[in-house]
Amino acid sequence: MGSATSELPSRRTPLPDAAETGLKIVVVGGFGVGKTTLVRSVSEIRPLNTEEVMTQAGVGVDEANGVASKTTTTVAFDFGRISLSERMVLYLFGAPGQERFWFLWDRLFSGTLGAVVLVDTRRVDDSWYAIDRLQDHNTPFVVAVNRFDEDPFRYSLDEIRQALALPGHVPLIDCDARVRSSGKDVLITLVDHLYELAMAQEMTP
Amino acid sequence: MRRPVDTGDPDRLYTVTGGRSRAEDSFDLVTLVVSEREPTAGMQSEHVRILELCRHPTALVEIAADLRLPITVVRILLGDLLATGSITARHPRAAPSVASLPESALLQEVLHGLRNL
Ligand SMILES: Nc1nc2c(ncn2[C@@H]2O[C@H](COP(=O)(O)OP(=O)(O)OP(=O)(O)O)[C@@H](O)[C@H]2O)c(=O)[nH]1
Ligand SMILES: [Mg+2]
């Protein structure tokens, strides 16, 4: 486009003009498990925050004028960006894993490549709902255990797999969300997994 | 420059969208938007900002974050601009070079990009 210089709202590097395909990966997990930290460690931009206002048809219908009552909820989520090539850009979304946010998930997950479930071993229960929901959605995922130094339990991955009742084919790995190379490994594990699933499907006549 | 729109004020949102609540659903969170013309005098300020921002391809979520507006509101604004031919939209995996790829080949490109980080 033209050469007019008007200030951009921020100083992020713009995408190359050839950029044509945006891809999505979602990071889900309980409160404070390290979602934003993981997004930040691999993102080429400082994580940005935005929100979705969800209007849901309410339970009760107002019989008098036939209008369904509506409730409006605002959910904030953050995201980061990784330019994969001149043409492809990957967006990483950090999404709260609690049950009351399911409607946001349905939006975020549509068309997503796959998901990372982040687990804090001190609060494994927080991950059950997310894992159930992903399986219901048929969204492929991997589980990454974000090891906190303060964790007194130091459960092994096998123990965690059992506690989560995680099927053997779902990759489960350790990570440190604060470390870029570790975050990168988590993403590579996910996409490797997706690749194998895609290959298996393409081989099936 | 004007203060960013206050997302907490429903009246303000009503003004931005002209009271409409039906959003253009074809815009994905990662649809890349590109301006096709310069802003013109008298344009709504949010439209101006989008056209400025999208001189380079910009994903819907980035527009929403910069304008500090909810996704739904940005979808409505983009719908306006699309209708007047002021922007074009590059939807996920719609590009011919990607649409023709089997999923595995696409994922291989993603892997390649991640390994090179
Ligand atoms: N020791 C340690 N601290 C971490 C690690 N990952 C994140 N933290 C810290 O844990 C806190 C929560 O991390 P966030 O990334 O904000 O977690 P979140 O999942 O985005 O949290 P919410 O969005 O509030 O649900 C922050 O203070 C981080 O610095 C880790 O691997 N080890
Ligand atoms: Mg967070």
Short mmCIF file of C-alpha atoms and ligand atoms in Angstrom, two decimals:
data_model
loop_
_atom_site.label_atom_id
_atom_site.label_comp_id
_atom_site.label_asym_id
_atom_site.label_seq_id
_atom_site.Cartn_x
_atom_site.Cartn_y
_atom_site.Cartn_z
CA MET A 1 0.00 0.00 0.00
CA GLY A 2 0.88 3.69 -0.05
CA SER A 3 3.82 5.28 1.66
CA ALA A 4 1.91 7.56 3.99
CA THR A 5 3.47 7.43 7.41
CA SER A 6 0.94 7.56 10.13
CA GLU A 7 1.91 6.16 13.47
CA LEU A 8 1.00 2.57 14.10
CA PRO A 9 -0.62 1.81 17.44
CA SER A 10 2.44 -0.17 18.42
CA ARG A 11 5.90 -0.88 17.13
CA ARG A 12 5.45 -4.53 16.28
CA THR A 13 7.14 -5.72 13.14
CA PRO A 14 4.41 -6.10 10.55
CA LEU A 15 3.96 -9.39 8.72
CA PRO A 16 5.54 -9.66 5.28
CA ASP A 17 3.24 -8.64 2.43
CA ALA A 18 3.30 -12.21 1.15
CA ALA A 19 1.70 -13.52 4.37
CA GLU A 20 -1.42 -15.38 3.31
CA THR A 21 -2.22 -18.10 5.82
CA GLY A 22 -2.83 -17.75 9.54
CA LEU A 23 -2.71 -20.92 11.64
CA LYS A 24 -3.78 -21.49 15.23
CA ILE A 25 -2.60 -23.46 18.22
CA VAL A 26 -4.35 -23.15 21.57
CA VAL A 27 -2.67 -23.44 24.97
CA VAL A 28 -5.16 -24.37 27.69
CA GLY A 29 -4.79 -25.01 31.37
CA GLY A 30 -5.93 -24.04 34.82
CA PHE A 31 -5.48 -20.71 36.53
CA GLY A 32 -1.84 -19.61 36.85
CA VAL A 33 -0.40 -22.73 35.23
CA GLY A 34 1.92 -20.74 32.96
CA LYS A 35 -0.06 -20.27 29.73
CA THR A 36 0.96 -16.66 29.23
CA THR A 37 4.54 -17.50 30.16
CA LEU A 38 4.69 -20.21 27.51
CA VAL A 39 3.17 -17.96 24.85
CA ARG A 40 5.62 -15.20 25.75
CA SER A 41 8.66 -17.44 25.63
CA VAL A 42 8.08 -18.56 22.05
CA SER A 43 6.32 -15.52 20.59
CA GLU A 44 8.06 -13.00 18.35
CA ILE A 45 5.83 -10.26 19.75
CA ARG A 46 5.02 -9.33 23.32
CA PRO A 47 1.80 -11.21 24.08
CA LEU A 48 -1.25 -9.14 23.25
CA ASN A 49 -4.53 -9.24 25.02
CA THR A 50 -7.98 -9.11 23.56
CA GLU A 51 -11.48 -10.09 24.45
CA GLU A 52 -14.52 -11.78 23.10
CA VAL A 53 -17.98 -10.76 24.19
CA MET A 54 -20.21 -13.78 24.13
CA THR A 55 -23.94 -13.43 23.97
CA GLN A 56 -25.77 -16.58 24.81
CA ALA A 57 -29.44 -17.20 24.59
CA GLY A 58 -30.52 -17.47 28.18
CA VAL A 59 -32.31 -20.39 29.74
CA GLY A 60 -35.64 -18.75 30.25
CA VAL A 61 -37.71 -17.38 27.41
CA ASP A 62 -39.77 -14.33 28.12
CA GLU A 63 -43.20 -15.69 27.29
CA ALA A 64 -44.84 -12.29 27.18
CA ASN A 65 -43.02 -11.03 24.08
CA GLY A 66 -41.41 -14.26 22.87
CA VAL A 67 -37.88 -12.90 23.22
CA ALA A 68 -35.23 -15.19 24.64
CA SER A 69 -33.35 -13.59 27.50
CA LYS A 70 -29.67 -13.16 26.84
CA THR A 71 -26.60 -13.10 29.00
CA THR A 72 -23.42 -11.41 27.97
CA THR A 73 -20.02 -12.51 29.21
CA THR A 74 -16.66 -11.06 28.40
CA VAL A 75 -13.66 -13.35 28.29
CA ALA A 76 -10.13 -12.08 27.90
CA PHE A 77 -7.42 -14.16 26.29
CA ASP A 78 -3.89 -13.47 25.20
CA PHE A 79 -1.97 -14.49 22.15
CA GLY A 80 1.45 -14.45 20.55
CA ARG A 81 2.75 -14.87 17.02
CA ILE A 82 5.40 -16.93 15.26
CA SER A 83 6.23 -16.25 11.60
CA LEU A 84 6.90 -19.65 10.09
CA SER A 85 7.76 -18.48 6.60
CA GLU A 86 7.04 -15.60 4.26
CA ARG A 87 3.61 -17.06 3.68
CA MET A 88 2.62 -18.72 6.95
CA VAL A 89 2.12 -17.27 10.39
CA LEU A 90 1.21 -19.20 13.52
CA TYR A 91 -0.84 -17.66 16.32
CA LEU A 92 -0.73 -19.12 19.81
CA PHE A 93 -3.71 -18.53 22.04
CA GLY A 94 -3.66 -18.84 25.80
CA ALA A 95 -7.12 -19.82 26.96
CA PRO A 96 -8.46 -20.37 30.46
CA GLY A 97 -9.33 -24.02 31.01
CA GLN A 98 -12.17 -23.65 33.48
CA GLU A 99 -15.52 -25.08 32.62
CA ARG A 100 -17.31 -21.75 32.55
CA PHE A 101 -15.28 -20.70 29.52
CA TRP A 102 -16.38 -23.54 27.26
CA PHE A 103 -18.13 -21.15 24.88
CA LEU A 104 -14.87 -19.32 24.25
CA TRP A 105 -13.21 -22.62 23.47
CA ASP A 106 -15.72 -23.55 20.85
CA ARG A 107 -14.78 -20.34 19.08
CA LEU A 108 -11.04 -20.60 19.55
CA PHE A 109 -10.82 -24.26 18.67
CA SER A 110 -12.66 -24.13 15.39
CA GLY A 111 -10.05 -24.61 12.73
CA THR A 112 -7.19 -24.95 15.16
CA LEU A 113 -4.30 -27.26 14.31
CA GLY A 114 -4.23 -28.65 17.82
CA ALA A 115 -3.84 -27.83 21.48
CA VAL A 116 -1.33 -27.92 24.30
CA VAL A 117 -2.71 -28.74 27.74
CA LEU A 118 -0.47 -27.23 30.40
CA VAL A 119 -0.48 -29.05 33.72
CA ASP A 120 0.70 -27.95 37.15
CA THR A 121 1.39 -31.12 39.17
CA ARG A 122 0.22 -29.37 42.32
CA ARG A 123 -3.23 -29.01 40.79
CA VAL A 124 -3.66 -31.85 38.34
CA ASP A 125 -7.45 -31.77 38.78
CA ASP A 126 -7.58 -28.46 36.92
CA SER A 127 -6.71 -30.27 33.69
CA TRP A 128 -9.41 -32.90 33.64
CA TYR A 129 -12.09 -30.72 32.19
CA ALA A 130 -9.82 -29.43 29.42
CA ILE A 131 -8.75 -32.93 28.43
CA ASP A 132 -12.34 -34.19 28.35
CA ARG A 133 -13.47 -31.30 26.27
CA LEU A 134 -10.64 -31.69 23.75
CA GLN A 135 -11.43 -35.36 23.33
CA ASP A 136 -15.11 -34.51 22.79
CA HIS A 137 -14.10 -32.00 20.14
CA ASN A 138 -11.72 -34.43 18.45
CA THR A 139 -9.06 -31.75 18.75
CA PRO A 140 -5.64 -33.41 18.83
CA PHE A 141 -3.48 -32.35 21.76
CA VAL A 142 -0.35 -32.99 23.79
CA VAL A 143 0.05 -32.56 27.53
CA ALA A 144 2.99 -30.56 28.87
CA VAL A 145 3.86 -30.61 32.56
CA ASN A 146 5.11 -27.20 33.61
CA ARG A 147 7.48 -28.04 36.44
CA PHE A 148 7.49 -25.46 39.20
CA ASP A 149 10.48 -25.40 41.53
CA GLU A 150 8.13 -25.24 44.48
CA ASP A 151 6.48 -28.54 43.55
CA PRO A 152 7.00 -30.84 46.56
CA PHE A 153 5.71 -33.97 44.82
CA ARG A 154 7.91 -34.41 41.75
CA TYR A 155 5.58 -37.00 40.26
CA SER A 156 7.00 -38.97 37.36
CA LEU A 157 5.42 -38.65 33.93
CA ASP A 158 4.01 -42.17 34.31
CA GLU A 159 2.31 -41.22 37.55
CA ILE A 160 0.88 -38.10 35.93
CA ARG A 161 -0.36 -40.09 32.94
CA GLN A 162 -2.21 -42.35 35.33
CA ALA A 163 -3.61 -39.50 37.39
CA LEU A 164 -4.96 -37.90 34.20
CA ALA A 165 -6.17 -41.22 32.76
CA LEU A 166 -4.38 -40.15 29.61
CA PRO A 167 -4.42 -42.67 26.74
CA GLY A 168 -1.00 -43.98 25.68
CA HIS A 169 -1.13 -42.34 22.26
CA VAL A 170 -1.31 -38.79 23.68
CA PRO A 171 2.20 -37.37 24.02
CA LEU A 172 3.12 -36.25 27.55
CA ILE A 173 6.26 -34.21 28.18
CA ASP A 174 7.99 -32.07 30.77
CA CYS A 175 8.58 -28.40 30.10
CA ASP A 176 9.66 -25.15 31.62
CA ALA A 177 7.32 -22.53 30.24
CA ARG A 178 9.83 -19.79 30.97
CA VAL A 179 12.46 -21.22 28.65
CA ARG A 180 12.16 -20.54 24.93
CA SER A 181 13.80 -23.78 23.76
CA SER A 182 11.53 -25.76 26.06
CA GLY A 183 8.43 -24.00 24.77
CA LYS A 184 9.62 -24.63 21.24
CA ASP A 185 10.01 -28.34 22.02
CA VAL A 186 6.43 -28.47 23.26
CA LEU A 187 5.18 -27.01 19.96
CA ILE A 188 7.35 -29.35 17.92
CA THR A 189 6.04 -32.33 19.92
CA LEU A 190 2.50 -31.23 19.14
CA VAL A 191 3.08 -30.70 15.42
CA ASP A 192 5.02 -33.98 15.15
CA HIS A 193 2.01 -35.68 16.70
CA LEU A 194 -0.35 -33.91 14.30
CA TYR A 195 1.85 -34.93 11.40
CA GLU A 196 1.70 -38.59 12.38
CA LEU A 197 -2.07 -38.44 12.73
CA ALA A 198 -2.36 -36.79 9.31
CA MET A 199 -0.06 -39.36 7.69
CA ALA A 200 -2.01 -42.24 9.21
CA GLN A 201 -5.23 -40.75 7.87
CA GLU A 202 -3.84 -40.11 4.40
CA MET A 203 -2.61 -43.73 4.22
CA THR A 204 -6.08 -45.07 4.98
CA PRO A 205 -7.84 -45.65 1.69
CA MET B 1 -4.90 10.98 18.38
CA ARG B 2 -8.08 9.83 20.00
CA ARG B 3 -8.23 7.77 23.10
CA PRO B 4 -8.79 4.09 22.37
CA VAL B 5 -12.39 3.08 22.55
CA ASP B 6 -13.40 2.13 26.04
CA THR B 7 -14.58 -1.46 25.79
CA GLY B 8 -16.28 -1.19 29.13
CA ASP B 9 -18.89 1.26 27.91
CA PRO B 10 -21.81 -0.34 26.09
CA ASP B 11 -23.02 3.01 24.75
CA ARG B 12 -19.68 3.58 23.14
CA LEU B 13 -19.76 0.15 21.51
CA TYR B 14 -23.22 0.91 20.27
CA THR B 15 -21.87 4.04 18.60
CA VAL B 16 -18.91 2.27 17.03
CA THR B 17 -21.09 -0.37 15.42
CA GLY B 18 -24.04 1.87 14.66
CA GLY B 19 -26.14 -0.34 16.88
CA ARG B 20 -25.63 -3.44 14.81
CA SER B 21 -24.93 -6.71 16.52
CA ARG B 22 -24.68 -9.11 13.60
CA ALA B 23 -21.02 -9.72 12.92
CA GLU B 24 -19.51 -10.92 9.66
CA ASP B 25 -18.92 -14.55 10.57
CA SER B 26 -16.54 -15.37 7.75
CA PHE B 27 -13.67 -13.61 9.53
CA ASP B 28 -11.64 -16.07 11.54
CA LEU B 29 -9.45 -14.89 14.43
CA VAL B 30 -6.43 -15.37 12.19
CA THR B 31 -7.87 -14.13 8.92
CA LEU B 32 -5.27 -11.71 7.53
CA VAL B 33 -6.70 -8.38 6.48
CA VAL B 34 -5.09 -6.12 3.87
CA SER B 35 -6.08 -2.52 3.04
CA GLU B 36 -6.94 -1.82 -0.55
CA ARG B 37 -7.19 1.96 -0.24
CA GLU B 38 -6.17 4.88 1.91
CA PRO B 39 -8.59 6.26 4.48
CA THR B 40 -10.66 9.17 3.23
CA ALA B 41 -11.85 12.30 4.97
CA GLY B 42 -14.96 11.80 7.04
CA MET B 43 -14.46 8.08 7.55
CA GLN B 44 -15.33 6.66 10.96
CA SER B 45 -12.16 6.75 13.07
CA GLU B 46 -12.15 2.99 13.70
CA HIS B 47 -12.29 2.36 9.96
CA VAL B 48 -9.39 4.77 9.51
CA ARG B 49 -7.31 2.95 12.08
CA ILE B 50 -7.99 -0.42 10.53
CA LEU B 51 -7.00 0.82 7.08
CA GLU B 52 -3.78 2.25 8.51
CA LEU B 53 -2.95 -0.88 10.44
CA CYS B 54 -3.66 -3.20 7.52
CA ARG B 55 -1.25 -1.58 5.07
CA HIS B 56 0.55 -4.79 5.90
CA PRO B 57 -1.37 -8.04 6.37
CA THR B 58 -2.78 -8.05 9.91
CA ALA B 59 -4.74 -10.78 11.67
CA LEU B 60 -8.17 -9.98 13.06
CA VAL B 61 -6.97 -10.64 16.63
CA GLU B 62 -4.14 -8.15 16.26
CA ILE B 63 -6.57 -5.52 15.00
CA ALA B 64 -8.83 -6.19 17.98
CA ALA B 65 -5.92 -5.94 20.42
CA ASP B 66 -4.69 -2.68 18.90
CA LEU B 67 -8.10 -1.06 18.73
CA ARG B 68 -8.99 -2.43 22.16
CA LEU B 69 -12.30 -3.61 20.86
CA PRO B 70 -13.96 -6.98 21.33
CA ILE B 71 -13.57 -9.46 18.48
CA THR B 72 -17.27 -9.27 17.67
CA VAL B 73 -17.14 -5.51 17.17
CA VAL B 74 -14.08 -5.79 14.92
CA ARG B 75 -15.90 -8.37 12.80
CA ILE B 76 -18.68 -5.86 12.23
CA LEU B 77 -16.23 -3.09 11.30
CA LEU B 78 -14.39 -5.41 8.90
CA GLY B 79 -17.69 -6.36 7.32
CA ASP B 80 -18.28 -2.67 6.52
CA LEU B 81 -14.86 -2.27 4.95
CA LEU B 82 -15.18 -5.46 2.98
CA ALA B 83 -18.54 -4.38 1.58
CA THR B 84 -17.00 -1.20 0.18
CA GLY B 85 -13.97 -2.98 -1.22
CA SER B 86 -11.66 -1.12 1.15
CA ILE B 87 -10.02 -4.31 2.39
CA THR B 88 -9.40 -7.83 1.22
CA ALA B 89 -9.35 -10.83 3.51
CA ARG B 90 -6.94 -13.77 3.37
CA HIS B 91 -8.79 -16.55 5.13
CA PRO B 92 -6.95 -19.44 6.80
CA ARG B 93 -5.83 -22.05 4.31
CA ALA B 94 -7.79 -20.42 1.48
CA ALA B 95 -4.65 -19.44 -0.43
CA PRO B 96 -4.25 -21.73 -3.48
CA SER B 97 -0.71 -22.62 -2.43
CA VAL B 98 -2.01 -23.98 0.86
CA ALA B 99 -5.51 -25.16 -0.03
CA SER B 100 -4.08 -27.74 -2.42
CA LEU B 101 -1.68 -29.17 0.16
CA PRO B 102 -2.50 -32.37 1.99
CA GLU B 103 -2.63 -31.79 5.75
CA SER B 104 0.65 -33.66 6.22
CA ALA B 105 2.51 -31.38 3.81
CA LEU B 106 1.15 -28.31 5.53
CA LEU B 107 2.24 -29.68 8.90
CA GLN B 108 5.68 -30.38 7.50
CA GLU B 109 5.99 -26.72 6.59
CA VAL B 110 4.92 -25.78 10.10
CA LEU B 111 7.51 -28.14 11.59
CA HIS B 112 10.18 -26.75 9.35
CA GLY B 113 9.32 -23.21 10.46
CA LEU B 114 9.35 -24.18 14.16
CA ARG B 115 12.68 -26.00 13.93
CA ASN B 116 14.23 -22.92 12.34
CA LEU B 117 13.17 -20.65 15.17
N1 LIG C 1 8.90 -21.49 38.91
C1 LIG C 1 8.19 -21.38 37.82
N2 LIG C 1 7.32 -20.36 37.71
C2 LIG C 1 6.58 -20.24 36.59
C3 LIG C 1 6.72 -21.16 35.52
N3 LIG C 1 5.85 -20.83 34.55
C4 LIG C 1 5.20 -19.74 35.00
N4 LIG C 1 5.64 -19.37 36.22
C5 LIG C 1 5.14 -18.26 37.02
O1 LIG C 1 3.82 -18.58 37.42
C6 LIG C 1 2.99 -17.43 37.39
C7 LIG C 1 1.76 -17.65 36.53
O2 LIG C 1 2.19 -17.77 35.18
P1 LIG C 1 1.28 -17.25 33.97
O3 LIG C 1 2.04 -17.52 32.73
O4 LIG C 1 0.79 -15.89 34.20
O5 LIG C 1 0.07 -18.27 34.09
P2 LIG C 1 -1.29 -18.24 33.28
O6 LIG C 1 -1.67 -19.67 33.06
O7 LIG C 1 -1.21 -17.39 32.08
O8 LIG C 1 -2.24 -17.60 34.37
P3 LIG C 1 -3.75 -17.05 34.18
O9 LIG C 1 -3.83 -16.44 32.82
O10 LIG C 1 -3.90 -16.06 35.28
O11 LIG C 1 -4.62 -18.24 34.35
C8 LIG C 1 3.87 -16.30 36.91
O12 LIG C 1 4.30 -15.57 38.05
C9 LIG C 1 5.02 -16.99 36.23
O13 LIG C 1 6.22 -16.23 36.30
C10 LIG C 1 7.67 -22.21 35.66
O14 LIG C 1 7.85 -23.05 34.79
N5 LIG C 1 8.37 -22.29 36.82
MG MG C 2 -2.44 -15.79 31.50
#
